[in-house]
């Protein structure tokens, strides 16, 4: 094989292109969106489960049998 054929084969060979990294503003927007989703999820779980985040003493005091 001659050099020209090898060069053409190398030019036609598939190569890996790294993915385009998002710029800083786009990263900030994505982080804010994830934070909003996380906060909305915790608010809905707090409304349905009032004992979440409660320390053990408060938990047992709330559910203790009162005589």
PDB file of C-alpha atoms in Angstrom:
ATOM      1  CA  UNK A   1       0.000   0.000   0.000  1.00  0.00           C
ATOM      2  CA  UNK A   2       1.206   3.435  -0.731  1.00  0.00           C
ATOM      3  CA  UNK A   3       1.283   6.346   1.707  1.00  0.00           C
ATOM      4  CA  UNK A   4      -1.574   8.241   0.069  1.00  0.00           C
ATOM      5  CA  UNK A   5      -3.956   5.292   0.504  1.00  0.00           C
ATOM      6  CA  UNK A   6      -2.970   4.952   4.163  1.00  0.00           C
ATOM      7  CA  UNK A   7      -3.538   8.677   4.740  1.00  0.00           C
ATOM      8  CA  UNK A   8      -6.985   8.463   3.134  1.00  0.00           C
ATOM      9  CA  UNK A   9      -7.828   5.424   5.262  1.00  0.00           C
ATOM     10  CA  UNK A  10      -6.733   7.283   8.404  1.00  0.00           C
ATOM     11  CA  UNK A  11      -8.863  10.291   7.407  1.00  0.00           C
ATOM     12  CA  UNK A  12     -11.922   8.083   6.897  1.00  0.00           C
ATOM     13  CA  UNK A  13     -11.418   6.203  10.150  1.00  0.00           C
ATOM     14  CA  UNK A  14     -14.107   6.948  12.779  1.00  0.00           C
ATOM     15  CA  UNK A  15     -12.900   8.923  15.764  1.00  0.00           C
ATOM     16  CA  UNK A  16     -14.251   9.814  19.180  1.00  0.00           C
ATOM     17  CA  UNK A  17     -15.479  13.351  19.714  1.00  0.00           C
ATOM     18  CA  UNK A  18     -15.764  14.361  23.382  1.00  0.00           C
ATOM     19  CA  UNK A  19     -19.211  15.615  24.404  1.00  0.00           C
ATOM     20  CA  UNK A  20     -19.645  19.333  24.593  1.00  0.00           C
ATOM     21  CA  UNK A  21     -19.415  20.526  28.196  1.00  0.00           C
ATOM     22  CA  UNK A  22     -22.137  22.940  29.331  1.00  0.00           C
ATOM     23  CA  UNK A  23     -21.036  26.447  30.159  1.00  0.00           C
ATOM     24  CA  UNK A  24     -21.119  27.810  33.702  1.00  0.00           C
ATOM     25  CA  UNK A  25     -24.523  29.515  33.372  1.00  0.00           C
ATOM     26  CA  UNK A  26     -26.125  26.328  32.073  1.00  0.00           C
ATOM     27  CA  UNK A  27     -24.599  24.315  34.935  1.00  0.00           C
ATOM     28  CA  UNK A  28     -25.992  26.819  37.445  1.00  0.00           C
ATOM     29  CA  UNK A  29     -29.471  26.610  35.869  1.00  0.00           C
ATOM     30  CA  UNK A  30     -29.388  22.802  36.003  1.00  0.00           C
ATOM     31  CA  UNK A  31     -28.302  22.856  39.660  1.00  0.00           C
ATOM     32  CA  UNK A  32     -31.091  25.312  40.540  1.00  0.00           C
ATOM     33  CA  UNK A  33     -33.652  23.118  38.746  1.00  0.00           C
ATOM     34  CA  UNK A  34     -32.466  20.017  40.628  1.00  0.00           C
ATOM     35  CA  UNK A  35     -32.670  21.964  43.906  1.00  0.00           C
ATOM     36  CA  UNK A  36     -36.249  23.056  43.106  1.00  0.00           C
ATOM     37  CA  UNK A  37     -37.236  19.473  42.357  1.00  0.00           C
ATOM     38  CA  UNK A  38     -35.574  18.242  45.543  1.00  0.00           C
ATOM     39  CA  UNK A  39     -37.318  20.922  47.633  1.00  0.00           C
ATOM     40  CA  UNK A  40     -40.733  20.238  46.120  1.00  0.00           C
ATOM     41  CA  UNK A  41     -40.300  16.506  46.788  1.00  0.00           C
ATOM     42  CA  UNK A  42     -39.349  17.090  50.443  1.00  0.00           C
ATOM     43  CA  UNK A  43     -42.309  19.438  50.961  1.00  0.00           C
ATOM     44  CA  UNK A  44     -44.767  16.826  49.725  1.00  0.00           C
ATOM     45  CA  UNK A  45     -43.233  14.128  51.913  1.00  0.00           C
ATOM     46  CA  UNK A  46     -43.251  16.426  54.951  1.00  0.00           C
ATOM     47  CA  UNK A  47     -46.956  17.086  54.444  1.00  0.00           C
ATOM     48  CA  UNK A  48     -47.764  13.381  54.302  1.00  0.00           C
ATOM     49  CA  UNK A  49     -45.355  12.220  57.009  1.00  0.00           C
ATOM     50  CA  UNK A  50     -45.138  14.572  59.959  1.00  0.00           C
ATOM     51  CA  UNK A  51     -42.701  12.365  61.893  1.00  0.00           C
ATOM     52  CA  UNK A  52     -39.881  12.759  59.373  1.00  0.00           C
ATOM     53  CA  UNK A  53     -36.949  14.617  60.901  1.00  0.00           C
ATOM     54  CA  UNK A  54     -38.297  14.271  64.428  1.00  0.00           C
ATOM     55  CA  UNK A  55     -35.898  13.251  67.169  1.00  0.00           C
ATOM     56  CA  UNK A  56     -36.654   9.947  68.964  1.00  0.00           C
ATOM     57  CA  UNK A  57     -37.758  11.575  72.225  1.00  0.00           C
ATOM     58  CA  UNK A  58     -40.387  13.703  70.459  1.00  0.00           C
ATOM     59  CA  UNK A  59     -41.548  10.674  68.489  1.00  0.00           C
ATOM     60  CA  UNK A  60     -42.129   8.535  71.571  1.00  0.00           C
ATOM     61  CA  UNK A  61     -43.664  11.423  73.509  1.00  0.00           C
ATOM     62  CA  UNK A  62     -46.206  12.036  70.729  1.00  0.00           C
ATOM     63  CA  UNK A  63     -47.178   8.370  70.533  1.00  0.00           C
ATOM     64  CA  UNK A  64     -47.003   7.541  74.231  1.00  0.00           C
ATOM     65  CA  UNK A  65     -50.191   6.222  75.809  1.00  0.00           C
ATOM     66  CA  UNK A  66     -51.598   8.917  77.998  1.00  0.00           C
ATOM     67  CA  UNK A  67     -53.273   7.650  81.182  1.00  0.00           C
TER      68      UNK A  67
END
